Amino acid sequence: MGIFLDSASVSEARRAMALGWVGGITTNPTLMARAEGDPATIIRRLGEVSPGPVFYQVTGSSLAAREDEGRRFHALDPDKVVLKIPASTENMALVVRLSPEVPCALTAVYSGAQAWVGCEAGARYVIPYVSRATRLQGDGLGLVTEIAQVLDACESEAEMLAASIKTPEEAIATLLAGARHLTLPLELILRLADHPLSEAAVAEFNRAGRD
Ligand code: G3P
């Protein structure tokens, strides 16, 4: 799996999936608001495009509303929809209730303690925001390292999916700090596999081949 697209745009999803090495799609309420169409239609269409998981973040104003919303969205595409549930004491109970039937991703994780409780509650994924954590707390990569150690220490099967990554260098540092999966915007995905020195090397070989 490894590389996910962070977008609610169906056209971006088609472009990313055509690459062949992007395994799923994460959305969030901001990305949903930017995309065309209602959230249920978007999730259905992303499920048609994606070979793997499609993440939907619950936004209901009460625990009961978030549970109902989560079950409705999961039913749209039960083989693919993973529910993103923002980390909070109240929402950990939602992870406990949903996780036996619906894969849950604890999102907006800013501490090892949140990751630990999320694992105990049954989350399948833990999602830290790397760049935001660096900006707001000082050390996003340190947070990734800490969460990786927590997942090891509690022998959890939960996997870390790191979000809020801005450059190829930050992506690789995040991977090396212990994240199992990264979710990236399309423009960053499209920058991962190119390098000016690779292009220069190929141009040089091509010139030599013509001589
Ligand atoms: O879903 C959360 C992630 O997309 C946040 O990224 O770039 O808004 O910090 P960013």
JSON list of C-alpha atoms and ligand atoms in Angstrom, two decimals:
[
{"chain": "A", "resi": 1, "resn": "MET", "atom": "CA", "xyz": [0.00, 0.00, 0.00]},
{"chain": "A", "resi": 2, "resn": "GLY", "atom": "CA", "xyz": [2.34, 2.77, 1.21]},
{"chain": "A", "resi": 3, "resn": "ILE", "atom": "CA", "xyz": [1.40, 5.86, -0.78]},
{"chain": "A", "resi": 4, "resn": "PHE", "atom": "CA", "xyz": [-2.07, 7.44, -0.55]},
{"chain": "A", "resi": 5, "resn": "LEU", "atom": "CA", "xyz": [-3.58, 10.45, -2.29]},
{"chain": "A", "resi": 6, "resn": "ASP", "atom": "CA", "xyz": [-4.85, 13.19, 0.06]},
{"chain": "A", "resi": 7, "resn": "SER", "atom": "CA", "xyz": [-7.74, 14.66, -1.95]},
{"chain": "A", "resi": 8, "resn": "ALA", "atom": "CA", "xyz": [-11.50, 14.56, -2.44]},
{"chain": "A", "resi": 9, "resn": "SER", "atom": "CA", "xyz": [-11.24, 15.41, -6.14]},
{"chain": "A", "resi": 10, "resn": "VAL", "atom": "CA", "xyz": [-12.32, 12.56, -8.41]},
{"chain": "A", "resi": 11, "resn": "SER", "atom": "CA", "xyz": [-10.24, 13.89, -11.32]},
{"chain": "A", "resi": 12, "resn": "GLU", "atom": "CA", "xyz": [-7.14, 14.07, -9.10]},
{"chain": "A", "resi": 13, "resn": "ALA", "atom": "CA", "xyz": [-7.91, 10.54, -7.90]},
{"chain": "A", "resi": 14, "resn": "ARG", "atom": "CA", "xyz": [-8.09, 9.27, -11.50]},
{"chain": "A", "resi": 15, "resn": "ARG", "atom": "CA", "xyz": [-4.75, 10.91, -12.27]},
{"chain": "A", "resi": 16, "resn": "ALA", "atom": "CA", "xyz": [-3.08, 9.49, -9.16]},
{"chain": "A", "resi": 17, "resn": "MET", "atom": "CA", "xyz": [-4.46, 5.98, -9.64]},
{"chain": "A", "resi": 18, "resn": "ALA", "atom": "CA", "xyz": [-3.33, 5.94, -13.28]},
{"chain": "A", "resi": 19, "resn": "LEU", "atom": "CA", "xyz": [0.25, 6.03, -11.94]},
{"chain": "A", "resi": 20, "resn": "GLY", "atom": "CA", "xyz": [-0.26, 2.48, -10.66]},
{"chain": "A", "resi": 21, "resn": "TRP", "atom": "CA", "xyz": [1.61, 2.90, -7.36]},
{"chain": "A", "resi": 22, "resn": "VAL", "atom": "CA", "xyz": [-0.90, 4.91, -5.31]},
{"chain": "A", "resi": 23, "resn": "GLY", "atom": "CA", "xyz": [-2.92, 2.56, -3.11]},
{"chain": "A", "resi": 24, "resn": "GLY", "atom": "CA", "xyz": [-5.80, 4.56, -1.65]},
{"chain": "A", "resi": 25, "resn": "ILE", "atom": "CA", "xyz": [-7.33, 7.95, -0.92]},
{"chain": "A", "resi": 26, "resn": "THR", "atom": "CA", "xyz": [-7.74, 10.03, 2.22]},
{"chain": "A", "resi": 27, "resn": "THR", "atom": "CA", "xyz": [-10.23, 12.88, 2.47]},
{"chain": "A", "resi": 28, "resn": "ASN", "atom": "CA", "xyz": [-11.02, 15.40, 5.17]},
{"chain": "A", "resi": 29, "resn": "PRO", "atom": "CA", "xyz": [-13.86, 17.93, 5.62]},
{"chain": "A", "resi": 30, "resn": "THR", "atom": "CA", "xyz": [-11.81, 20.78, 4.10]},
{"chain": "A", "resi": 31, "resn": "LEU", "atom": "CA", "xyz": [-10.96, 18.73, 1.01]},
{"chain": "A", "resi": 32, "resn": "MET", "atom": "CA", "xyz": [-14.62, 17.63, 0.77]},
{"chain": "A", "resi": 33, "resn": "ALA", "atom": "CA", "xyz": [-15.82, 21.25, 0.90]},
{"chain": "A", "resi": 34, "resn": "ARG", "atom": "CA", "xyz": [-13.46, 22.12, -1.97]},
{"chain": "A", "resi": 35, "resn": "ALA", "atom": "CA", "xyz": [-14.62, 19.23, -4.17]},
{"chain": "A", "resi": 36, "resn": "GLU", "atom": "CA", "xyz": [-17.68, 19.15, -6.41]},
{"chain": "A", "resi": 37, "resn": "GLY", "atom": "CA", "xyz": [-20.73, 17.19, -5.26]},
{"chain": "A", "resi": 38, "resn": "ASP", "atom": "CA", "xyz": [-22.13, 15.94, -1.98]},
{"chain": "A", "resi": 39, "resn": "PRO", "atom": "CA", "xyz": [-19.86, 13.88, 0.31]},
{"chain": "A", "resi": 40, "resn": "ALA", "atom": "CA", "xyz": [-21.72, 10.58, -0.22]},
{"chain": "A", "resi": 41, "resn": "THR", "atom": "CA", "xyz": [-21.46, 10.85, -4.01]},
{"chain": "A", "resi": 42, "resn": "ILE", "atom": "CA", "xyz": [-17.78, 11.81, -3.74]},
{"chain": "A", "resi": 43, "resn": "ILE", "atom": "CA", "xyz": [-17.00, 8.81, -1.52]},
{"chain": "A", "resi": 44, "resn": "ARG", "atom": "CA", "xyz": [-18.84, 6.45, -3.90]},
{"chain": "A", "resi": 45, "resn": "ARG", "atom": "CA", "xyz": [-16.97, 7.82, -6.90]},
{"chain": "A", "resi": 46, "resn": "LEU", "atom": "CA", "xyz": [-13.60, 7.73, -5.13]},
{"chain": "A", "resi": 47, "resn": "GLY", "atom": "CA", "xyz": [-14.35, 4.09, -4.29]},
{"chain": "A", "resi": 48, "resn": "GLU", "atom": "CA", "xyz": [-14.85, 3.34, -7.99]},
{"chain": "A", "resi": 49, "resn": "VAL", "atom": "CA", "xyz": [-11.49, 4.88, -8.84]},
{"chain": "A", "resi": 50, "resn": "SER", "atom": "CA", "xyz": [-9.37, 3.60, -5.93]},
{"chain": "A", "resi": 51, "resn": "PRO", "atom": "CA", "xyz": [-7.99, 0.05, -5.75]},
{"chain": "A", "resi": 52, "resn": "GLY", "atom": "CA", "xyz": [-7.74, 0.32, -1.95]},
{"chain": "A", "resi": 53, "resn": "PRO", "atom": "CA", "xyz": [-9.10, 2.16, 1.09]},
{"chain": "A", "resi": 54, "resn": "VAL", "atom": "CA", "xyz": [-11.02, 5.44, 0.87]},
{"chain": "A", "resi": 55, "resn": "PHE", "atom": "CA", "xyz": [-10.97, 7.40, 4.12]},
{"chain": "A", "resi": 56, "resn": "TYR", "atom": "CA", "xyz": [-13.96, 9.50, 5.21]},
{"chain": "A", "resi": 57, "resn": "GLN", "atom": "CA", "xyz": [-13.84, 11.77, 8.28]},
{"chain": "A", "resi": 58, "resn": "VAL", "atom": "CA", "xyz": [-16.94, 11.93, 10.48]},
{"chain": "A", "resi": 59, "resn": "THR", "atom": "CA", "xyz": [-18.12, 15.43, 11.41]},
{"chain": "A", "resi": 60, "resn": "GLY", "atom": "CA", "xyz": [-21.44, 14.95, 13.24]},
{"chain": "A", "resi": 61, "resn": "SER", "atom": "CA", "xyz": [-22.02, 17.22, 16.24]},
{"chain": "A", "resi": 62, "resn": "SER", "atom": "CA", "xyz": [-22.72, 14.45, 18.77]},
{"chain": "A", "resi": 63, "resn": "LEU", "atom": "CA", "xyz": [-21.30, 11.00, 19.39]},
{"chain": "A", "resi": 64, "resn": "ALA", "atom": "CA", "xyz": [-24.57, 9.39, 18.26]},
{"chain": "A", "resi": 65, "resn": "ALA", "atom": "CA", "xyz": [-24.61, 11.53, 15.10]},
{"chain": "A", "resi": 66, "resn": "ARG", "atom": "CA", "xyz": [-20.99, 10.61, 14.31]},
{"chain": "A", "resi": 67, "resn": "GLU", "atom": "CA", "xyz": [-21.75, 6.92, 14.82]},
{"chain": "A", "resi": 68, "resn": "ASP", "atom": "CA", "xyz": [-24.77, 7.08, 12.53]},
{"chain": "A", "resi": 69, "resn": "GLU", "atom": "CA", "xyz": [-22.82, 9.10, 9.95]},
{"chain": "A", "resi": 70, "resn": "GLY", "atom": "CA", "xyz": [-19.92, 6.64, 10.11]},
{"chain": "A", "resi": 71, "resn": "ARG", "atom": "CA", "xyz": [-22.15, 3.61, 9.59]},
{"chain": "A", "resi": 72, "resn": "ARG", "atom": "CA", "xyz": [-23.94, 5.31, 6.66]},
{"chain": "A", "resi": 73, "resn": "PHE", "atom": "CA", "xyz": [-20.69, 6.21, 4.92]},
{"chain": "A", "resi": 74, "resn": "HIS", "atom": "CA", "xyz": [-19.17, 2.80, 5.51]},
{"chain": "A", "resi": 75, "resn": "ALA", "atom": "CA", "xyz": [-22.27, 1.21, 3.94]},
{"chain": "A", "resi": 76, "resn": "LEU", "atom": "CA", "xyz": [-21.62, 3.20, 0.73]},
{"chain": "A", "resi": 77, "resn": "ASP", "atom": "CA", "xyz": [-18.64, 0.96, -0.05]},
{"chain": "A", "resi": 78, "resn": "PRO", "atom": "CA", "xyz": [-18.04, -1.52, 2.78]},
{"chain": "A", "resi": 79, "resn": "ASP", "atom": "CA", "xyz": [-14.94, -3.05, 1.21]},
{"chain": "A", "resi": 80, "resn": "LYS", "atom": "CA", "xyz": [-13.15, 0.28, 0.96]},
{"chain": "A", "resi": 81, "resn": "VAL", "atom": "CA", "xyz": [-14.45, 2.95, 3.34]},
{"chain": "A", "resi": 82, "resn": "VAL", "atom": "CA", "xyz": [-12.32, 3.56, 6.43]},
{"chain": "A", "resi": 83, "resn": "LEU", "atom": "CA", "xyz": [-13.68, 6.05, 8.97]},
{"chain": "A", "resi": 84, "resn": "LYS", "atom": "CA", "xyz": [-11.40, 8.85, 10.15]},
{"chain": "A", "resi": 85, "resn": "ILE", "atom": "CA", "xyz": [-12.29, 9.71, 13.74]},
{"chain": "A", "resi": 86, "resn": "PRO", "atom": "CA", "xyz": [-10.61, 12.76, 15.30]},
{"chain": "A", "resi": 87, "resn": "ALA", "atom": "CA", "xyz": [-8.71, 11.97, 18.51]},
{"chain": "A", "resi": 88, "resn": "SER", "atom": "CA", "xyz": [-10.54, 12.93, 21.71]},
{"chain": "A", "resi": 89, "resn": "THR", "atom": "CA", "xyz": [-11.58, 11.14, 24.90]},
{"chain": "A", "resi": 90, "resn": "GLU", "atom": "CA", "xyz": [-15.20, 11.09, 23.72]},
{"chain": "A", "resi": 91, "resn": "ASN", "atom": "CA", "xyz": [-14.32, 9.77, 20.28]},
{"chain": "A", "resi": 92, "resn": "MET", "atom": "CA", "xyz": [-12.27, 6.86, 21.66]},
{"chain": "A", "resi": 93, "resn": "ALA", "atom": "CA", "xyz": [-15.63, 5.35, 22.71]},
{"chain": "A", "resi": 94, "resn": "LEU", "atom": "CA", "xyz": [-16.74, 5.70, 19.10]},
{"chain": "A", "resi": 95, "resn": "VAL", "atom": "CA", "xyz": [-13.66, 3.77, 17.95]},
{"chain": "A", "resi": 96, "resn": "VAL", "atom": "CA", "xyz": [-14.50, 1.04, 20.50]},
{"chain": "A", "resi": 97, "resn": "ARG", "atom": "CA", "xyz": [-18.07, 0.82, 19.22]},
{"chain": "A", "resi": 98, "resn": "LEU", "atom": "CA", "xyz": [-17.31, 0.92, 15.49]},
{"chain": "A", "resi": 99, "resn": "SER", "atom": "CA", "xyz": [-14.00, -0.90, 15.14]},
{"chain": "A", "resi": 100, "resn": "PRO", "atom": "CA", "xyz": [-15.32, -4.49, 15.43]},
{"chain": "A", "resi": 101, "resn": "GLU", "atom": "CA", "xyz": [-17.40, -3.88, 12.28]},
{"chain": "A", "resi": 102, "resn": "VAL", "atom": "CA", "xyz": [-15.82, -0.89, 10.53]},
{"chain": "A", "resi": 103, "resn": "PRO", "atom": "CA", "xyz": [-12.12, -0.05, 10.10]},
{"chain": "A", "resi": 104, "resn": "CYS", "atom": "CA", "xyz": [-11.33, 3.13, 12.02]},
{"chain": "A", "resi": 105, "resn": "ALA", "atom": "CA", "xyz": [-8.44, 5.57, 11.66]},
{"chain": "A", "resi": 106, "resn": "LEU", "atom": "CA", "xyz": [-7.69, 7.81, 14.63]},
{"chain": "A", "resi": 107, "resn": "THR", "atom": "CA", "xyz": [-6.87, 11.16, 13.07]},
{"chain": "A", "resi": 108, "resn": "ALA", "atom": "CA", "xyz": [-5.44, 14.53, 14.16]},
{"chain": "A", "resi": 109, "resn": "VAL", "atom": "CA", "xyz": [-3.09, 12.69, 16.52]},
{"chain": "A", "resi": 110, "resn": "TYR", "atom": "CA", "xyz": [-0.62, 15.01, 18.25]},
{"chain": "A", "resi": 111, "resn": "SER", "atom": "CA", "xyz": [0.72, 12.79, 21.05]},
{"chain": "A", "resi": 112, "resn": "GLY", "atom": "CA", "xyz": [1.92, 9.32, 21.84]},
{"chain": "A", "resi": 113, "resn": "ALA", "atom": "CA", "xyz": [-0.75, 9.09, 24.54]},
{"chain": "A", "resi": 114, "resn": "GLN", "atom": "CA", "xyz": [-3.54, 9.61, 22.00]},
{"chain": "A", "resi": 115, "resn": "ALA", "atom": "CA", "xyz": [-1.99, 6.96, 19.74]},
{"chain": "A", "resi": 116, "resn": "TRP", "atom": "CA", "xyz": [-1.79, 4.52, 22.65]},
{"chain": "A", "resi": 117, "resn": "VAL", "atom": "CA", "xyz": [-5.44, 4.94, 23.66]},
{"chain": "A", "resi": 118, "resn": "GLY", "atom": "CA", "xyz": [-6.47, 4.72, 20.00]},
{"chain": "A", "resi": 119, "resn": "CYS", "atom": "CA", "xyz": [-4.71, 1.37, 19.68]},
{"chain": "A", "resi": 120, "resn": "GLU", "atom": "CA", "xyz": [-6.32, 0.06, 22.86]},
{"chain": "A", "resi": 121, "resn": "ALA", "atom": "CA", "xyz": [-9.70, 1.23, 21.51]},
{"chain": "A", "resi": 122, "resn": "GLY", "atom": "CA", "xyz": [-9.20, -0.76, 18.31]},
{"chain": "A", "resi": 123, "resn": "ALA", "atom": "CA", "xyz": [-8.07, 1.75, 15.68]},
{"chain": "A", "resi": 124, "resn": "ARG", "atom": "CA", "xyz": [-6.58, 0.18, 12.54]},
{"chain": "A", "resi": 125, "resn": "TYR", "atom": "CA", "xyz": [-4.69, 3.34, 11.57]},
{"chain": "A", "resi": 126, "resn": "VAL", "atom": "CA", "xyz": [-3.17, 6.24, 13.52]},
{"chain": "A", "resi": 127, "resn": "ILE", "atom": "CA", "xyz": [-2.81, 9.52, 11.61]},
{"chain": "A", "resi": 128, "resn": "PRO", "atom": "CA", "xyz": [-0.39, 12.23, 12.81]},
{"chain": "A", "resi": 129, "resn": "TYR", "atom": "CA", "xyz": [-0.10, 15.57, 10.95]},
{"chain": "A", "resi": 130, "resn": "VAL", "atom": "CA", "xyz": [3.63, 15.99, 10.45]},
{"chain": "A", "resi": 131, "resn": "SER", "atom": "CA", "xyz": [4.00, 19.54, 9.12]},
{"chain": "A", "resi": 132, "resn": "ARG", "atom": "CA", "xyz": [1.29, 20.90, 11.36]},
{"chain": "A", "resi": 133, "resn": "ALA", "atom": "CA", "xyz": [2.95, 19.25, 14.38]},
{"chain": "A", "resi": 134, "resn": "THR", "atom": "CA", "xyz": [6.28, 20.83, 13.47]},
{"chain": "A", "resi": 135, "resn": "ARG", "atom": "CA", "xyz": [4.61, 24.22, 13.09]},
{"chain": "A", "resi": 136, "resn": "LEU", "atom": "CA", "xyz": [2.48, 24.00, 16.25]},
{"chain": "A", "resi": 137, "resn": "GLN", "atom": "CA", "xyz": [4.62, 21.86, 18.57]},
{"chain": "A", "resi": 138, "resn": "GLY", "atom": "CA", "xyz": [8.12, 22.11, 17.14]},
{"chain": "A", "resi": 139, "resn": "ASP", "atom": "CA", "xyz": [8.94, 18.53, 16.06]},
{"chain": "A", "resi": 140, "resn": "GLY", "atom": "CA", "xyz": [6.61, 16.61, 13.74]},
{"chain": "A", "resi": 141, "resn": "LEU", "atom": "CA", "xyz": [9.22, 13.95, 13.00]},
{"chain": "A", "resi": 142, "resn": "GLY", "atom": "CA", "xyz": [9.76, 13.46, 16.74]},
{"chain": "A", "resi": 143, "resn": "LEU", "atom": "CA", "xyz": [6.02, 12.84, 17.03]},
{"chain": "A", "resi": 144, "resn": "VAL", "atom": "CA", "xyz": [6.20, 10.22, 14.25]},
{"chain": "A", "resi": 145, "resn": "THR", "atom": "CA", "xyz": [9.09, 8.49, 16.04]},
{"chain": "A", "resi": 146, "resn": "GLU", "atom": "CA", "xyz": [7.18, 8.52, 19.33]},
{"chain": "A", "resi": 147, "resn": "ILE", "atom": "CA", "xyz": [4.02, 7.08, 17.76]},
{"chain": "A", "resi": 148, "resn": "ALA", "atom": "CA", "xyz": [6.06, 4.34, 16.04]},
{"chain": "A", "resi": 149, "resn": "GLN", "atom": "CA", "xyz": [7.54, 3.43, 19.43]},
{"chain": "A", "resi": 150, "resn": "VAL", "atom": "CA", "xyz": [4.10, 3.42, 21.04]},
{"chain": "A", "resi": 151, "resn": "LEU", "atom": "CA", "xyz": [2.71, 1.08, 18.36]},
{"chain": "A", "resi": 152, "resn": "ASP", "atom": "CA", "xyz": [5.67, -1.25, 18.95]},
{"chain": "A", "resi": 153, "resn": "ALA", "atom": "CA", "xyz": [5.43, -1.03, 22.73]},
{"chain": "A", "resi": 154, "resn": "CYS", "atom": "CA", "xyz": [1.77, -1.99, 22.88]},
{"chain": "A", "resi": 155, "resn": "GLU", "atom": "CA", "xyz": [2.27, -4.64, 20.16]},
{"chain": "A", "resi": 156, "resn": "SER", "atom": "CA", "xyz": [-0.54, -3.04, 18.23]},
{"chain": "A", "resi": 157, "resn": "GLU", "atom": "CA", "xyz": [-1.58, -4.11, 14.75]},
{"chain": "A", "resi": 158, "resn": "ALA", "atom": "CA", "xyz": [-2.51, -0.49, 14.04]},
{"chain": "A", "resi": 159, "resn": "GLU", "atom": "CA", "xyz": [-0.50, 1.14, 11.27]},
{"chain": "A", "resi": 160, "resn": "MET", "atom": "CA", "xyz": [0.71, 4.71, 11.14]},
{"chain": "A", "resi": 161, "resn": "LEU", "atom": "CA", "xyz": [-0.49, 6.74, 8.16]},
{"chain": "A", "resi": 162, "resn": "ALA", "atom": "CA", "xyz": [1.25, 10.12, 8.24]},
{"chain": "A", "resi": 163, "resn": "ALA", "atom": "CA", "xyz": [-0.47, 13.21, 6.77]},
{"chain": "A", "resi": 164, "resn": "SER", "atom": "CA", "xyz": [0.33, 16.91, 6.34]},
{"chain": "A", "resi": 165, "resn": "ILE", "atom": "CA", "xyz": [3.59, 16.41, 4.46]},
{"chain": "A", "resi": 166, "resn": "LYS", "atom": "CA", "xyz": [4.91, 19.19, 2.25]},
{"chain": "A", "resi": 167, "resn": "THR", "atom": "CA", "xyz": [8.06, 18.07, 0.43]},
{"chain": "A", "resi": 168, "resn": "PRO", "atom": "CA", "xyz": [9.66, 14.86, -0.88]},
{"chain": "A", "resi": 169, "resn": "GLU", "atom": "CA", "xyz": [12.38, 15.32, 1.77]},
{"chain": "A", "resi": 170, "resn": "GLU", "atom": "CA", "xyz": [9.80, 15.53, 4.56]},
{"chain": "A", "resi": 171, "resn": "ALA", "atom": "CA", "xyz": [8.07, 12.44, 3.10]},
{"chain": "A", "resi": 172, "resn": "ILE", "atom": "CA", "xyz": [11.24, 10.36, 3.28]},
{"chain": "A", "resi": 173, "resn": "ALA", "atom": "CA", "xyz": [12.15, 11.66, 6.75]},
{"chain": "A", "resi": 174, "resn": "THR", "atom": "CA", "xyz": [8.64, 10.67, 7.90]},
{"chain": "A", "resi": 175, "resn": "LEU", "atom": "CA", "xyz": [9.00, 7.19, 6.43]},
{"chain": "A", "resi": 176, "resn": "LEU", "atom": "CA", "xyz": [12.41, 6.76, 8.06]},
{"chain": "A", "resi": 177, "resn": "ALA", "atom": "CA", "xyz": [11.00, 7.99, 11.38]},
{"chain": "A", "resi": 178, "resn": "GLY", "atom": "CA", "xyz": [8.61, 5.02, 11.38]},
{"chain": "A", "resi": 179, "resn": "ALA", "atom": "CA", "xyz": [5.45, 5.80, 9.40]},
{"chain": "A", "resi": 180, "resn": "ARG", "atom": "CA", "xyz": [4.11, 2.80, 7.45]},
{"chain": "A", "resi": 181, "resn": "HIS", "atom": "CA", "xyz": [2.00, 4.82, 4.98]},
{"chain": "A", "resi": 182, "resn": "LEU", "atom": "CA", "xyz": [2.03, 8.44, 3.80]},
{"chain": "A", "resi": 183, "resn": "THR", "atom": "CA", "xyz": [-0.86, 10.42, 2.36]},
{"chain": "A", "resi": 184, "resn": "LEU", "atom": "CA", "xyz": [0.19, 13.21, 0.01]},
{"chain": "A", "resi": 185, "resn": "PRO", "atom": "CA", "xyz": [-1.42, 15.82, -2.23]},
{"chain": "A", "resi": 186, "resn": "LEU", "atom": "CA", "xyz": [-1.30, 15.07, -5.96]},
{"chain": "A", "resi": 187, "resn": "GLU", "atom": "CA", "xyz": [1.30, 17.75, -6.72]},
{"chain": "A", "resi": 188, "resn": "LEU", "atom": "CA", "xyz": [3.67, 16.18, -4.21]},
{"chain": "A", "resi": 189, "resn": "ILE", "atom": "CA", "xyz": [3.02, 12.64, -5.48]},
{"chain": "A", "resi": 190, "resn": "LEU", "atom": "CA", "xyz": [3.94, 13.86, -8.96]},
{"chain": "A", "resi": 191, "resn": "ARG", "atom": "CA", "xyz": [7.28, 15.19, -7.65]},
{"chain": "A", "resi": 192, "resn": "LEU", "atom": "CA", "xyz": [8.41, 12.00, -5.91]},
{"chain": "A", "resi": 193, "resn": "ALA", "atom": "CA", "xyz": [9.83, 10.00, -8.79]},
{"chain": "A", "resi": 194, "resn": "ASP", "atom": "CA", "xyz": [11.61, 12.74, -10.75]},
{"chain": "A", "resi": 195, "resn": "HIS", "atom": "CA", "xyz": [15.01, 14.27, -10.05]},
{"chain": "A", "resi": 196, "resn": "PRO", "atom": "CA", "xyz": [16.91, 16.82, -12.17]},
{"chain": "A", "resi": 197, "resn": "LEU", "atom": "CA", "xyz": [20.08, 14.71, -11.95]},
{"chain": "A", "resi": 198, "resn": "SER", "atom": "CA", "xyz": [18.23, 11.65, -13.26]},
{"chain": "A", "resi": 199, "resn": "GLU", "atom": "CA", "xyz": [17.04, 13.72, -16.22]},
{"chain": "A", "resi": 200, "resn": "ALA", "atom": "CA", "xyz": [20.56, 15.04, -16.80]},
{"chain": "A", "resi": 201, "resn": "ALA", "atom": "CA", "xyz": [22.01, 11.52, -16.67]},
{"chain": "A", "resi": 202, "resn": "VAL", "atom": "CA", "xyz": [19.46, 10.21, -19.19]},
{"chain": "A", "resi": 203, "resn": "ALA", "atom": "CA", "xyz": [20.09, 13.20, -21.49]},
{"chain": "A", "resi": 204, "resn": "GLU", "atom": "CA", "xyz": [23.84, 12.53, -21.30]},
{"chain": "A", "resi": 205, "resn": "PHE", "atom": "CA", "xyz": [23.40, 8.81, -22.14]},
{"chain": "A", "resi": 206, "resn": "ASN", "atom": "CA", "xyz": [21.06, 9.69, -25.00]},
{"chain": "A", "resi": 207, "resn": "ARG", "atom": "CA", "xyz": [23.65, 12.13, -26.43]},
{"chain": "A", "resi": 208, "resn": "ALA", "atom": "CA", "xyz": [26.38, 9.49, -26.11]},
{"chain": "A", "resi": 209, "resn": "GLY", "atom": "CA", "xyz": [24.15, 6.92, -27.86]},
{"chain": "A", "resi": 210, "resn": "ARG", "atom": "CA", "xyz": [23.80, 9.25, -30.86]},
{"chain": "A", "resi": 211, "resn": "ASP", "atom": "CA", "xyz": [27.56, 9.90, -31.18]},
{"chain": "B", "resi": 1, "resn": "G3P", "atom": "O1", "xyz": [-6.21, 15.23, 6.51]},
{"chain": "B", "resi": 1, "resn": "G3P", "atom": "C1", "xyz": [-5.26, 15.97, 7.19]},
{"chain": "B", "resi": 1, "resn": "G3P", "atom": "C2", "xyz": [-4.20, 16.50, 6.31]},
{"chain": "B", "resi": 1, "resn": "G3P", "atom": "O2", "xyz": [-4.66, 16.54, 4.99]},
{"chain": "B", "resi": 1, "resn": "G3P", "atom": "C3", "xyz": [-3.75, 17.84, 6.76]},
{"chain": "B", "resi": 1, "resn": "G3P", "atom": "O3", "xyz": [-2.86, 18.35, 5.85]},
{"chain": "B", "resi": 1, "resn": "G3P", "atom": "O4", "xyz": [-1.67, 20.07, 4.64]},
{"chain": "B", "resi": 1, "resn": "G3P", "atom": "O5", "xyz": [-3.82, 20.66, 5.77]},
{"chain": "B", "resi": 1, "resn": "G3P", "atom": "O6", "xyz": [-1.77, 20.21, 7.11]},
{"chain": "B", "resi": 1, "resn": "G3P", "atom": "P1", "xyz": [-2.50, 19.93, 5.86]}
]
